[in-house]
Structure formats: structure tokens, C-alpha cells
Amino acid sequence: MDKYLVKMSDKSKNSDDQEQQIAVKKETPKQIKATKIQIDSKKRKNEDNPEVIKDKENTDNDNPPKRRSARLTRSTRSMTEDGTPSPEKAIPEKLPFIKYKGAIKYYTENHEIAASADEVMQWVDKQTDADVVPMAFDMEWPFSFQTGPGKSSVIQICVDERCCYVYQLSKLKKIPAALVALLNHPKVRLHGVNIKADFRKLQRDFPEVAAEPLIEKCVDLGVWCNEVCETGGRWSLERLANFIAKKAMDKSKKVRMSKWHVIPLDENQLMYAAIDVYIGQVIYREIEQREKLKLKNEQEFINKNGDAAFKAVKTLGETFL
């Protein structure tokens, strides 16, 4: 009888287990998720237990993580800051700012501009020892992000590093004939950076100026620099000043984007306009000297070694500067 009762008890227990398993199987997904959250919550509580934390710290101290390569753990920037900079990104040289101490002659009226232009032409005619008289040329105009570039407002020129001329065109309906004649003078060689675009804009705003004759005889300083120094790329006036004249320019956006059409220009605007053509004249003179030196060195090498050797070393990148 006892044996029978024991068997009955086991059967009853198995039956209960089966019912429990069936009950578990019948749990909804939400119930399963809730159960999992409760388990995870208990696990986190256990991990937050001070004893567990202490044990984990001891384990970490006994088995420190392997040190990874510096290549993987340090950024390129931090490596550059800590160590020697790479040749590709050398620290730029700190250059002195341009200081112009010459005269600035500023005119706004038609007759004043005409008289000044005539005076400059007379000076050019007196330069009998030179076939070409270089003259730095630049322009300024207002700009708005809503309406775009405004009408040409200022022309600045420099034929002598000791004096710059600033002509404000805001009151003029036409450019004085004397100024047009100066720009087209056969001895004058106008030069600047992206100067051809300036001439085309000047023609659009003042049709009495013909752009093409000016473009034919002008010199783009960036293009000339590439030819003489055998460099590449497009140049700005600021970069040319750094590279050729070893000077820095203060290209203040506040002044550059100022109201160039408003009369009179303030001292900052006048200095900004004057420096643009002053440094242009300095750059022209320097490139001119480099070109003469280069031609002299090339000719001496050819006379000594012959054309074949000259072509060979040129292929290897020799600039003869």
C-alpha cells in the first residue's frame, strides 16, 4: 500500500510539473518581457552591491587590460600637437604685417579725378629710361548677400611705391576721359590679381571703358608668378604677398565688405585700398627681379654645359632661381 501511495505521489508531482510547464508556455509575450526586465533589474542591483564592485576592481587590478597601439588610441591631431609636425603640414611662418607710410591721394569729383589722371600721365611720359611703366590696379565695390555685387565704386592705382591714388566713382555717371586715357596709355602695364575680371566688371558698369584692349596688355600677377617661380595653383593677393614679399595682409572682412559707395571713405577704407595696390607694385618688382635672375642663370648654364644638359636638369625640376 505504501509503495502504491509513493507512486501516486510521484504521478501527482509530475502532473503538477506538467501543468506548470503548460502555464509557462501559455504566458503572453508581454509577461515574458516583464519577467526578463525583473531579472535584469535584480542583476543590476547585484552588480551595484558594494561587495560585487570591490571584487570587480580587485579582478581588474590583478588582470590589467593589454595596452593597445598608440596608432589606434591616439588621434592624428594629438600626435601632431605632441610631436614634430609632418612636412606636409609645417607650421606657417609668422610674417610681419604690411605698413604703408606713403601718400594717399583721394578724389571724388569728376574734375579732380581728371586732373589727377592727367598728372600721372605726365609722370609716365617722363620715364624715358623705361619702355614699360608698371602700374598696380585694383577696384572695390559694395556687396550684399541679398542683391549681390554693387556698381564699381573705387579705382585705386600705384605707379610709385611712395604714392597711391584712390578715385571714388560714386558720383560719376561716366569715367573721365583722362582716366580712361591713362589706363590705355601705351607705356603703362596694368597688373593685379584676377585683373581681367575687374576690367570686365568696369566695362559693364561704365561702357566707355573697353575691357579687351586692357586685357590684352595687362599682367596677372598670379599667372606670372607661376611662370617665373614654376609654381602651380591659383593665387590671391594675400597669398602672393606671403610668398613673394614675405609680408602679411590684414584682410579685415569688416573693411573689405564695407560700403565703398558712400562718400567719403574713412581712414581704414583708404588704407585698405592703398595697401592693395602698394603691395601689388612691390610684388611686381620682386617677380621682375626674379625673372631677370632666372634668365641670367639659365643662359650662363647653357653657355657652360649646352642645351642638352639644360633640358635634362630642367626635367629634374631645376628652377635656376
mmCIF file of C-alpha atoms in Angstrom:
data_model
loop_
_atom_site.group_PDB
_atom_site.id
_atom_site.type_symbol
_atom_site.label_atom_id
_atom_site.label_comp_id
_atom_site.label_asym_id
_atom_site.label_seq_id
_atom_site.Cartn_x
_atom_site.Cartn_y
_atom_site.Cartn_z
ATOM 1 C CA MET A 1 0.000 0.000 0.000
ATOM 2 C CA ASP A 2 2.860 2.397 0.884
ATOM 3 C CA LYS A 3 4.531 1.587 -2.348
ATOM 4 C CA TYR A 4 1.380 2.392 -4.201
ATOM 5 C CA LEU A 5 1.000 5.686 -2.348
ATOM 6 C CA VAL A 6 4.541 6.708 -3.253
ATOM 7 C CA LYS A 7 3.823 6.061 -6.898
ATOM 8 C CA MET A 8 0.662 8.086 -6.669
ATOM 9 C CA SER A 9 2.612 10.960 -5.091
ATOM 10 C CA ASP A 10 5.198 10.945 -7.930
ATOM 11 C CA LYS A 11 2.484 10.949 -10.517
ATOM 12 C CA SER A 12 0.792 13.844 -8.824
ATOM 13 C CA LYS A 13 4.102 15.764 -8.735
ATOM 14 C CA ASN A 14 4.755 15.073 -12.400
ATOM 15 C CA SER A 15 1.267 16.235 -13.188
ATOM 16 C CA ASP A 16 1.882 19.466 -11.284
ATOM 17 C CA ASP A 17 5.149 19.992 -13.178
ATOM 18 C CA GLN A 18 3.408 19.469 -16.472
ATOM 19 C CA GLU A 19 0.691 21.936 -15.529
ATOM 20 C CA GLN A 20 3.365 24.435 -14.514
ATOM 21 C CA GLN A 21 5.182 23.964 -17.840
ATOM 22 C CA ILE A 22 1.902 24.371 -19.701
ATOM 23 C CA ALA A 23 1.229 27.505 -17.708
ATOM 24 C CA VAL A 24 4.647 28.865 -18.595
ATOM 25 C CA LYS A 25 4.114 28.096 -22.242
ATOM 26 C CA LYS A 26 0.818 29.947 -22.136
ATOM 27 C CA GLU A 27 2.430 33.172 -20.857
ATOM 28 C CA THR A 28 1.986 36.095 -23.219
ATOM 29 C CA PRO A 29 4.962 37.936 -24.807
ATOM 30 C CA LYS A 30 4.320 40.902 -22.513
ATOM 31 C CA GLN A 31 4.561 38.657 -19.457
ATOM 32 C CA ILE A 32 7.842 37.176 -20.740
ATOM 33 C CA LYS A 33 9.241 40.680 -21.319
ATOM 34 C CA ALA A 34 8.218 41.778 -17.845
ATOM 35 C CA THR A 35 9.890 38.721 -16.348
ATOM 36 C CA LYS A 36 13.096 39.497 -18.259
ATOM 37 C CA ILE A 37 13.066 43.114 -17.036
ATOM 38 C CA GLN A 38 12.692 41.903 -13.442
ATOM 39 C CA ILE A 39 15.650 39.546 -13.877
ATOM 40 C CA ASP A 40 17.795 42.297 -15.434
ATOM 41 C CA SER A 41 16.814 44.654 -12.624
ATOM 42 C CA LYS A 42 17.886 42.107 -9.993
ATOM 43 C CA LYS A 43 21.137 41.559 -11.888
ATOM 44 C CA ARG A 44 21.875 45.305 -11.914
ATOM 45 C CA LYS A 45 21.123 45.561 -8.217
ATOM 46 C CA ASN A 46 23.535 42.746 -7.564
ATOM 47 C CA GLU A 47 26.188 44.464 -9.680
ATOM 48 C CA ASP A 48 25.665 47.698 -7.720
ATOM 49 C CA ASN A 49 26.294 45.842 -4.484
ATOM 50 C CA PRO A 50 29.467 47.287 -2.828
ATOM 51 C CA GLU A 51 30.946 43.838 -2.356
ATOM 52 C CA VAL A 52 30.475 42.985 -6.043
ATOM 53 C CA ILE A 53 32.047 46.294 -7.109
ATOM 54 C CA LYS A 54 35.038 45.726 -4.830
ATOM 55 C CA ASP A 55 35.541 42.204 -6.166
ATOM 56 C CA LYS A 56 35.412 43.515 -9.729
ATOM 57 C CA GLU A 57 38.029 46.199 -9.002
ATOM 58 C CA ASN A 58 40.338 43.603 -7.462
ATOM 59 C CA THR A 59 39.933 41.420 -10.526
ATOM 60 C CA ASP A 60 40.742 44.333 -12.853
ATOM 61 C CA ASN A 61 43.857 45.147 -10.841
ATOM 62 C CA ASP A 62 45.034 41.569 -10.985
ATOM 63 C CA ASN A 63 44.392 41.337 -14.728
ATOM 64 C CA PRO A 64 45.022 44.766 -16.301
ATOM 65 C CA PRO A 65 43.898 45.176 -19.919
ATOM 66 C CA LYS A 66 46.522 44.874 -22.612
ATOM 67 C CA ARG A 67 47.865 48.209 -23.857
ATOM 68 C CA ARG A 68 46.730 48.943 -27.372
ATOM 69 C CA SER A 69 48.883 50.501 -30.043
ATOM 70 C CA ALA A 70 49.239 54.285 -29.976
ATOM 71 C CA ARG A 71 48.194 54.249 -33.616
ATOM 72 C CA LEU A 72 44.758 53.042 -32.542
ATOM 73 C CA THR A 73 44.291 55.078 -29.391
ATOM 74 C CA ARG A 74 45.731 58.469 -30.283
ATOM 75 C CA SER A 75 44.275 60.733 -32.899
ATOM 76 C CA THR A 76 46.387 62.177 -35.685
ATOM 77 C CA ARG A 77 45.794 65.637 -34.327
ATOM 78 C CA SER A 78 47.093 64.829 -30.842
ATOM 79 C CA MET A 79 50.165 63.144 -32.325
ATOM 80 C CA THR A 80 50.896 66.265 -34.393
ATOM 81 C CA GLU A 81 50.477 68.508 -31.386
ATOM 82 C CA ASP A 82 52.704 66.381 -29.160
ATOM 83 C CA GLY A 83 55.429 65.579 -31.661
ATOM 84 C CA THR A 84 57.174 67.103 -34.636
ATOM 85 C CA PRO A 85 54.746 68.307 -37.339
ATOM 86 C CA SER A 86 54.792 66.445 -40.625
ATOM 87 C CA PRO A 87 56.497 68.093 -43.627
ATOM 88 C CA GLU A 88 53.145 68.294 -45.429
ATOM 89 C CA LYS A 89 51.676 70.482 -42.681
ATOM 90 C CA ALA A 90 54.584 72.568 -41.481
ATOM 91 C CA ILE A 91 53.846 75.393 -39.068
ATOM 92 C CA PRO A 92 53.341 78.571 -41.154
ATOM 93 C CA GLU A 93 55.909 81.302 -40.766
ATOM 94 C CA LYS A 94 54.734 84.351 -38.829
ATOM 95 C CA LEU A 95 55.159 87.276 -41.208
ATOM 96 C CA PRO A 96 55.131 90.992 -40.366
ATOM 97 C CA PHE A 97 52.099 92.967 -41.477
ATOM 98 C CA ILE A 98 52.401 95.451 -44.330
ATOM 99 C CA LYS A 99 52.889 99.010 -43.144
ATOM 100 C CA TYR A 100 52.290 101.632 -45.797
ATOM 101 C CA LYS A 101 53.718 105.057 -44.919
ATOM 102 C CA GLY A 102 53.425 106.751 -48.301
ATOM 103 C CA ALA A 103 50.935 109.332 -49.518
ATOM 104 C CA ILE A 104 47.295 108.542 -50.331
ATOM 105 C CA LYS A 105 45.696 110.935 -52.815
ATOM 106 C CA TYR A 106 41.918 110.604 -52.644
ATOM 107 C CA TYR A 107 39.498 112.187 -55.135
ATOM 108 C CA THR A 108 35.719 112.026 -55.532
ATOM 109 C CA GLU A 109 34.788 114.762 -58.042
ATOM 110 C CA ASN A 110 34.930 114.397 -61.821
ATOM 111 C CA HIS A 111 37.290 117.299 -62.444
ATOM 112 C CA GLU A 112 39.594 116.261 -59.566
ATOM 113 C CA ILE A 113 39.921 112.719 -60.905
ATOM 114 C CA ALA A 114 40.577 114.022 -64.431
ATOM 115 C CA ALA A 115 43.295 116.425 -63.224
ATOM 116 C CA SER A 116 44.975 113.699 -61.144
ATOM 117 C CA ALA A 117 44.935 111.192 -64.021
ATOM 118 C CA ASP A 118 46.467 113.804 -66.307
ATOM 119 C CA GLU A 119 49.195 114.445 -63.716
ATOM 120 C CA VAL A 120 50.031 110.732 -63.557
ATOM 121 C CA MET A 121 50.192 110.544 -67.376
ATOM 122 C CA GLN A 122 52.702 113.374 -67.414
ATOM 123 C CA TRP A 123 54.812 111.479 -64.872
ATOM 124 C CA VAL A 124 54.663 108.331 -67.035
ATOM 125 C CA ASP A 125 55.787 110.274 -70.109
ATOM 126 C CA LYS A 126 58.842 111.499 -68.216
ATOM 127 C CA GLN A 127 60.056 107.913 -67.590
ATOM 128 C CA THR A 128 62.206 107.970 -70.722
ATOM 129 C CA ASP A 129 64.600 105.295 -69.436
ATOM 130 C CA ALA A 130 61.841 102.646 -69.381
ATOM 131 C CA ASP A 131 59.843 101.210 -72.253
ATOM 132 C CA VAL A 132 57.195 99.939 -69.856
ATOM 133 C CA VAL A 133 55.872 101.574 -66.686
ATOM 134 C CA PRO A 134 54.143 99.064 -64.383
ATOM 135 C CA MET A 135 51.030 100.329 -62.630
ATOM 136 C CA ALA A 136 49.192 98.363 -59.946
ATOM 137 C CA PHE A 137 45.424 98.406 -60.462
ATOM 138 C CA ASP A 138 42.542 97.321 -58.257
ATOM 139 C CA MET A 139 38.859 98.041 -57.703
ATOM 140 C CA GLU A 140 36.351 97.997 -54.870
ATOM 141 C CA TRP A 141 32.566 97.846 -54.808
ATOM 142 C CA PRO A 142 29.855 97.156 -52.216
ATOM 143 C CA PHE A 143 28.493 93.646 -51.873
ATOM 144 C CA SER A 144 25.239 92.347 -50.431
ATOM 145 C CA PHE A 145 24.265 88.700 -49.928
ATOM 146 C CA GLN A 146 20.720 89.687 -50.915
ATOM 147 C CA THR A 147 21.430 91.715 -54.065
ATOM 148 C CA GLY A 148 24.978 90.635 -54.960
ATOM 149 C CA PRO A 149 27.817 92.946 -56.117
ATOM 150 C CA GLY A 150 27.073 96.632 -56.473
ATOM 151 C CA LYS A 151 28.374 99.118 -59.043
ATOM 152 C CA SER A 152 32.132 99.692 -59.288
ATOM 153 C CA SER A 153 32.810 102.364 -56.672
ATOM 154 C CA VAL A 154 36.559 102.770 -56.303
ATOM 155 C CA ILE A 155 39.576 102.528 -58.592
ATOM 156 C CA GLN A 156 42.993 102.586 -56.955
ATOM 157 C CA ILE A 157 46.325 102.752 -58.774
ATOM 158 C CA CYS A 158 50.003 102.881 -57.833
ATOM 159 C CA VAL A 159 52.937 103.685 -60.137
ATOM 160 C CA ASP A 160 55.340 104.677 -57.372
ATOM 161 C CA GLU A 161 55.516 102.875 -54.029
ATOM 162 C CA ARG A 162 55.602 106.244 -52.275
ATOM 163 C CA CYS A 163 52.189 107.364 -53.539
ATOM 164 C CA CYS A 164 48.816 105.675 -54.176
ATOM 165 C CA TYR A 165 45.784 107.197 -55.885
ATOM 166 C CA VAL A 166 42.217 106.407 -54.828
ATOM 167 C CA TYR A 167 39.445 107.503 -57.181
ATOM 168 C CA GLN A 168 35.879 107.158 -55.909
ATOM 169 C CA LEU A 169 33.388 106.818 -58.754
ATOM 170 C CA SER A 170 30.153 107.016 -56.759
ATOM 171 C CA LYS A 171 29.180 110.494 -58.068
ATOM 172 C CA LEU A 172 30.193 109.804 -61.654
ATOM 173 C CA LYS A 173 27.905 108.836 -64.496
ATOM 174 C CA LYS A 174 30.912 108.450 -66.780
ATOM 175 C CA ILE A 175 34.594 107.870 -66.080
ATOM 176 C CA PRO A 176 36.660 110.944 -67.030
ATOM 177 C CA ALA A 177 38.367 110.685 -70.401
ATOM 178 C CA ALA A 178 41.755 111.420 -68.811
ATOM 179 C CA LEU A 179 41.481 108.364 -66.552
ATOM 180 C CA VAL A 180 40.459 106.176 -69.496
ATOM 181 C CA ALA A 181 43.449 107.528 -71.444
ATOM 182 C CA LEU A 182 45.772 106.752 -68.525
ATOM 183 C CA LEU A 183 44.563 103.149 -68.348
ATOM 184 C CA ASN A 184 45.126 102.788 -72.107
ATOM 185 C CA HIS A 185 48.476 104.609 -72.184
ATOM 186 C CA PRO A 186 50.874 102.633 -74.452
ATOM 187 C CA LYS A 187 53.694 102.679 -71.871
ATOM 188 C CA VAL A 188 51.518 101.689 -68.896
ATOM 189 C CA ARG A 189 51.453 97.997 -67.965
ATOM 190 C CA LEU A 190 48.492 97.409 -65.675
ATOM 191 C CA HIS A 191 48.870 94.489 -63.281
ATOM 192 C CA GLY A 192 46.975 92.837 -60.431
ATOM 193 C CA VAL A 193 45.438 89.585 -59.259
ATOM 194 C CA ASN A 194 42.445 88.391 -61.296
ATOM 195 C CA ILE A 195 42.699 91.737 -63.059
ATOM 196 C CA LYS A 196 40.864 90.622 -66.197
ATOM 197 C CA ALA A 197 37.647 90.095 -64.235
ATOM 198 C CA ASP A 198 37.993 93.643 -62.852
ATOM 199 C CA PHE A 199 38.208 95.105 -66.359
ATOM 200 C CA ARG A 200 35.117 93.200 -67.476
ATOM 201 C CA LYS A 201 33.142 94.448 -64.480
ATOM 202 C CA LEU A 202 34.341 98.006 -65.067
ATOM 203 C CA GLN A 203 33.113 97.796 -68.669
ATOM 204 C CA ARG A 204 29.692 96.529 -67.532
ATOM 205 C CA ASP A 205 29.317 99.426 -65.103
ATOM 206 C CA PHE A 206 30.928 102.102 -67.326
ATOM 207 C CA PRO A 207 30.563 101.217 -71.048
ATOM 208 C CA GLU A 208 33.014 103.959 -72.082
ATOM 209 C CA VAL A 209 35.788 101.619 -70.869
ATOM 210 C CA ALA A 210 36.693 98.865 -73.348
ATOM 211 C CA ALA A 211 37.841 95.775 -71.464
ATOM 212 C CA GLU A 212 39.536 93.794 -74.249
ATOM 213 C CA PRO A 213 42.343 96.274 -75.074
ATOM 214 C CA LEU A 214 43.168 96.457 -71.364
ATOM 215 C CA ILE A 215 43.107 92.666 -71.009
ATOM 216 C CA GLU A 216 45.498 92.209 -73.948
ATOM 217 C CA LYS A 217 48.330 94.138 -72.299
ATOM 218 C CA CYS A 218 47.706 93.532 -68.575
ATOM 219 C CA VAL A 219 49.667 91.178 -66.324
ATOM 220 C CA ASP A 220 48.006 88.780 -63.898
ATOM 221 C CA LEU A 221 50.490 88.540 -61.028
ATOM 222 C CA GLY A 222 49.398 85.014 -60.098
ATOM 223 C CA VAL A 223 49.938 83.676 -63.623
ATOM 224 C CA TRP A 224 53.281 85.472 -63.915
ATOM 225 C CA CYS A 225 54.412 84.067 -60.568
ATOM 226 C CA ASN A 226 53.649 80.525 -61.774
ATOM 227 C CA GLU A 227 55.690 81.098 -64.931
ATOM 228 C CA VAL A 228 58.741 82.579 -63.221
ATOM 229 C CA CYS A 229 58.792 80.588 -59.978
ATOM 230 C CA GLU A 230 57.412 77.424 -61.619
ATOM 231 C CA THR A 231 54.677 77.125 -59.022
ATOM 232 C CA GLY A 232 51.103 75.982 -59.530
ATOM 233 C CA GLY A 233 47.594 76.797 -58.448
ATOM 234 C CA ARG A 234 45.550 79.960 -58.232
ATOM 235 C CA TRP A 235 46.851 82.881 -56.208
ATOM 236 C CA SER A 236 45.165 85.547 -54.144
ATOM 237 C CA LEU A 237 46.841 88.867 -53.448
ATOM 238 C CA GLU A 238 47.229 87.871 -49.807
ATOM 239 C CA ARG A 239 48.993 84.583 -50.638
ATOM 240 C CA LEU A 240 51.260 86.298 -53.151
ATOM 241 C CA ALA A 241 52.227 88.863 -50.508
ATOM 242 C CA ASN A 242 53.143 85.971 -48.177
ATOM 243 C CA PHE A 243 55.104 84.055 -50.821
ATOM 244 C CA ILE A 244 56.824 86.826 -52.790
ATOM 245 C CA ALA A 245 57.075 89.827 -50.449
ATOM 246 C CA LYS A 246 57.193 87.854 -47.176
ATOM 247 C CA LYS A 247 54.512 90.143 -45.747
ATOM 248 C CA ALA A 248 51.109 89.506 -44.171
ATOM 249 C CA MET A 249 47.987 91.436 -45.157
ATOM 250 C CA ASP A 250 45.242 92.478 -42.775
ATOM 251 C CA LYS A 251 42.219 91.455 -44.872
ATOM 252 C CA SER A 252 39.601 92.652 -42.400
ATOM 253 C CA LYS A 253 36.158 91.455 -43.514
ATOM 254 C CA LYS A 254 34.618 94.500 -41.860
ATOM 255 C CA VAL A 255 36.535 96.810 -44.197
ATOM 256 C CA ARG A 256 36.506 94.523 -47.251
ATOM 257 C CA MET A 257 32.709 94.182 -47.119
ATOM 258 C CA SER A 258 32.118 97.837 -46.188
ATOM 259 C CA LYS A 259 30.081 100.499 -48.017
ATOM 260 C CA TRP A 260 32.538 101.518 -50.705
ATOM 261 C CA HIS A 261 29.910 103.640 -52.476
ATOM 262 C CA VAL A 262 29.449 106.016 -49.539
ATOM 263 C CA ILE A 263 31.336 109.321 -49.677
ATOM 264 C CA PRO A 264 33.728 109.987 -48.056
ATOM 265 C CA LEU A 265 35.685 106.827 -47.400
ATOM 266 C CA ASP A 266 37.040 106.545 -43.867
ATOM 267 C CA GLU A 267 40.703 106.146 -42.926
ATOM 268 C CA ASN A 268 40.504 102.340 -42.706
ATOM 269 C CA GLN A 269 38.998 102.081 -46.184
ATOM 270 C CA LEU A 270 41.598 104.417 -47.684
ATOM 271 C CA MET A 271 44.459 102.490 -46.092
ATOM 272 C CA TYR A 272 42.960 99.162 -47.229
ATOM 273 C CA ALA A 273 42.642 100.426 -50.827
ATOM 274 C CA ALA A 274 46.149 101.892 -50.847
ATOM 275 C CA ILE A 275 47.810 98.777 -49.427
ATOM 276 C CA ASP A 276 46.200 96.586 -52.112
ATOM 277 C CA VAL A 277 47.957 98.466 -54.931
ATOM 278 C CA TYR A 278 51.103 99.294 -52.964
ATOM 279 C CA ILE A 279 51.827 95.607 -52.247
ATOM 280 C CA GLY A 280 50.865 94.788 -55.841
ATOM 281 C CA GLN A 281 53.617 97.128 -57.046
ATOM 282 C CA VAL A 282 56.101 95.569 -54.598
ATOM 283 C CA ILE A 283 55.191 92.057 -55.803
ATOM 284 C CA TYR A 284 55.593 93.094 -59.451
ATOM 285 C CA ARG A 285 59.078 94.483 -58.837
ATOM 286 C CA GLU A 286 60.134 91.345 -56.960
ATOM 287 C CA ILE A 287 58.875 88.927 -59.641
ATOM 288 C CA GLU A 288 60.551 91.111 -62.266
ATOM 289 C CA GLN A 289 63.896 90.783 -60.449
ATOM 290 C CA ARG A 290 63.455 87.024 -60.090
ATOM 291 C CA GLU A 291 62.719 86.689 -63.801
ATOM 292 C CA LYS A 292 65.896 88.605 -64.717
ATOM 293 C CA LEU A 293 67.969 86.456 -62.344
ATOM 294 C CA LYS A 294 66.428 83.268 -63.696
ATOM 295 C CA LEU A 295 67.137 84.182 -67.342
ATOM 296 C CA LYS A 296 70.711 85.142 -66.449
ATOM 297 C CA ASN A 297 71.360 81.854 -64.617
ATOM 298 C CA GLU A 298 69.795 79.809 -67.392
ATOM 299 C CA GLN A 299 71.912 81.476 -70.070
ATOM 300 C CA GLU A 300 75.106 81.004 -68.062
ATOM 301 C CA PHE A 301 74.322 77.307 -67.609
ATOM 302 C CA ILE A 302 73.605 76.844 -71.320
ATOM 303 C CA ASN A 303 76.837 78.594 -72.299
ATOM 304 C CA LYS A 304 78.794 76.330 -69.948
ATOM 305 C CA ASN A 305 77.033 72.972 -70.371
ATOM 306 C CA GLY A 306 74.984 73.142 -73.568
ATOM 307 C CA ASP A 307 71.277 72.885 -74.432
ATOM 308 C CA ALA A 308 71.039 69.125 -73.854
ATOM 309 C CA ALA A 309 72.275 69.409 -70.265
ATOM 310 C CA PHE A 310 69.964 72.368 -69.687
ATOM 311 C CA LYS A 311 66.927 70.388 -70.830
ATOM 312 C CA ALA A 312 67.985 67.447 -68.660
ATOM 313 C CA VAL A 313 68.255 69.465 -65.442
ATOM 314 C CA LYS A 314 65.006 71.290 -66.225
ATOM 315 C CA THR A 315 63.316 67.896 -66.474
ATOM 316 C CA LEU A 316 64.621 67.147 -62.976
ATOM 317 C CA GLY A 317 62.942 70.291 -61.627
ATOM 318 C CA GLU A 318 65.745 72.871 -61.558
ATOM 319 C CA THR A 319 64.292 76.432 -61.488
ATOM 320 C CA PHE A 320 67.564 78.435 -61.740
ATOM 321 C CA LEU A 321 66.314 80.952 -59.182
#
